[in-house]
XYZ file of C-alpha atoms in Angstrom:
179
model
C -0.019 0.001 -0.006
C 2.861 2.403 0.827
C 4.290 2.019 -2.700
C 0.850 2.712 -4.165
C 0.544 5.940 -2.182
C 4.079 6.908 -3.222
C 3.164 6.391 -6.865
C 0.550 9.169 -6.531
C 3.253 11.730 -5.927
C 5.363 10.779 -8.975
C 4.814 13.178 -11.799
C 2.005 15.732 -11.689
C -1.221 13.806 -12.152
C -4.183 15.804 -13.472
C -6.351 13.130 -15.122
C -7.798 10.198 -13.100
C -9.680 7.047 -13.887
C -11.077 4.367 -11.567
C -12.445 0.968 -12.368
C -13.930 -1.656 -10.111
C -13.855 -5.348 -10.976
C -17.412 -6.652 -10.712
C -17.464 -9.946 -8.852
C -13.732 -10.219 -9.528
C -13.228 -13.071 -7.088
C -15.675 -15.233 -9.056
C -13.628 -14.790 -12.198
C -10.835 -16.908 -10.781
C -11.662 -20.571 -11.480
C -11.543 -23.188 -8.702
C -9.920 -26.464 -9.764
C -12.559 -29.231 -9.986
C -10.652 -31.294 -7.400
C -10.841 -28.418 -4.856
C -14.466 -27.358 -5.292
C -15.700 -29.568 -2.470
C -13.610 -27.444 -0.013
C -15.917 -24.476 -0.423
C -19.173 -26.393 -0.929
C -22.305 -25.561 1.010
C -25.623 -27.198 1.603
C -28.902 -25.401 0.815
C -32.554 -26.359 0.405
C -31.902 -27.702 -3.118
C -28.919 -29.845 -2.217
C -25.147 -29.391 -2.091
C -23.589 -26.605 -4.174
C -19.968 -26.128 -5.203
C -18.410 -22.906 -6.496
C -16.755 -23.065 -9.890
C -15.306 -19.592 -9.317
C -13.511 -18.469 -6.158
C -16.110 -17.419 -3.556
C -15.741 -14.284 -1.471
C -15.115 -14.859 2.210
C -12.535 -17.629 1.944
C -9.522 -17.068 4.161
C -7.028 -16.989 1.244
C -9.285 -15.254 -1.311
C -7.890 -11.714 -0.965
C -4.261 -12.850 -1.323
C -5.201 -15.091 -4.270
C -6.950 -12.144 -5.919
C -3.922 -9.924 -5.269
C -1.653 -12.492 -6.931
C -4.128 -12.538 -9.876
C -3.740 -8.757 -10.187
C 0.042 -9.148 -10.171
C -0.230 -11.765 -12.882
C -2.484 -9.618 -15.070
C -0.729 -6.254 -14.697
C 2.799 -7.392 -13.739
C 5.792 -8.494 -15.877
C 5.252 -11.202 -18.497
C 7.454 -13.207 -20.826
C 5.476 -14.573 -23.756
C 7.310 -16.555 -26.495
C 10.602 -15.048 -25.311
C 9.245 -11.495 -25.582
C 9.363 -9.415 -22.349
C 6.216 -7.444 -21.559
C 6.838 -4.932 -18.741
C 4.653 -4.339 -15.709
C 2.126 -1.532 -15.828
C 1.795 -1.177 -12.040
C 3.212 1.701 -10.019
C 4.569 4.852 -11.646
C 5.578 4.492 -15.295
C 7.813 7.502 -16.095
C 7.848 6.891 -19.875
C 4.032 7.073 -19.870
C 3.760 9.700 -17.108
C 1.069 7.470 -15.620
C 0.513 5.539 -12.405
C -1.604 2.449 -11.794
C -2.253 1.179 -8.306
C -4.617 -1.575 -7.297
C -6.369 -2.140 -3.975
C -8.089 -5.538 -4.044
C -10.555 -5.007 -6.960
C -10.264 -1.205 -7.279
C -7.951 -0.056 -10.077
C -6.804 3.583 -9.927
C -4.966 5.276 -12.785
C -3.593 8.803 -12.972
C -1.691 10.678 -15.648
C -0.211 14.093 -16.292
C -2.037 14.722 -19.574
C -5.153 13.508 -21.344
C -3.047 12.090 -24.191
C -0.836 10.068 -21.799
C -3.940 8.808 -20.017
C -5.738 7.844 -23.201
C -2.647 6.056 -24.497
C -2.217 4.110 -21.235
C -5.881 3.022 -21.124
C -6.082 2.066 -24.804
C -2.706 0.336 -25.196
C -1.799 -0.978 -21.745
C -4.744 -1.203 -19.310
C -7.807 -2.294 -21.292
C -5.940 -4.952 -23.366
C -4.837 -6.653 -20.129
C -8.343 -6.377 -18.641
C -9.716 -8.053 -21.786
C -7.010 -10.744 -21.710
C -7.623 -11.658 -18.035
C -10.729 -11.475 -18.456
C -11.830 -9.027 -15.743
C -15.399 -7.765 -15.801
C -15.708 -4.103 -14.853
C -18.623 -2.515 -12.999
C -20.128 0.207 -15.192
C -21.638 2.050 -12.246
C -18.336 2.193 -10.377
C -16.119 3.123 -13.388
C -15.044 6.706 -13.830
C -12.819 7.709 -16.753
C -10.932 10.925 -17.426
C -11.980 12.683 -14.182
C -10.236 15.492 -12.276
C -10.119 13.485 -9.022
C -10.415 9.986 -7.641
C -11.921 8.577 -4.430
C -10.296 5.397 -3.277
C -10.042 3.522 0.029
C -11.644 6.472 1.907
C -9.329 9.120 0.409
C -9.731 11.761 -2.252
C -6.844 12.190 -4.654
C -6.748 15.467 -6.585
C -3.705 16.960 -8.364
C -1.324 14.729 -6.464
C -2.731 15.547 -3.007
C -4.228 12.865 -0.814
C -6.765 13.667 1.912
C -9.643 11.924 3.610
C -12.723 11.873 1.418
C -15.492 14.436 2.049
C -17.845 11.661 3.196
C -15.381 10.642 5.909
C -14.554 14.212 6.925
C -18.304 14.933 7.311
C -18.803 11.858 9.450
C -15.855 12.772 11.633
C -17.121 16.338 12.148
C -20.548 15.036 13.093
C -19.025 12.503 15.474
C -16.887 15.239 17.080
C -19.976 17.439 17.602
C -21.889 14.525 19.187
C -19.093 13.970 21.671
C -18.964 17.676 22.440
C -22.651 17.690 23.295
C -22.541 14.396 25.232
C -19.005 13.377 26.279
C -18.440 9.669 26.985
C -18.709 8.624 30.596
C -15.873 6.712 32.164
């Protein structure tokens, strides 16, 4: 996470995009021989997941490794394909991933468009990763991720969280906790 936050401060990002993988965990197949391990019994009988269910102890780390596989370094037929995660100085663009949230930021519209069209979306299509249309924002002037707002390289708590904190502070002022 620290490297992801550091990548925000590389360059001078002005254009932001966010995507959210819809049901991303389910996109990772479970080997047929392991499906019984996450089976459950319901009114209609016993059911086994063919895709990785959410809530398994190792699911988040498996999904993180999947993200590394999709967006990290590759060697295909002897050809090296570089990682697109972190800050990419030659593209003036950063990509950081938190579980199933993908955050991209670039210095210019042209750099951002080039990164999305030639680096990000081809890998998403190859994976394949389904994206949530309602949680996808492209070419915006800010991003909200993991409770923080990122705007022009500055990171601060999101307005929603600042409002909640101010309300909580006022409630404690009116009625302090009793010890």
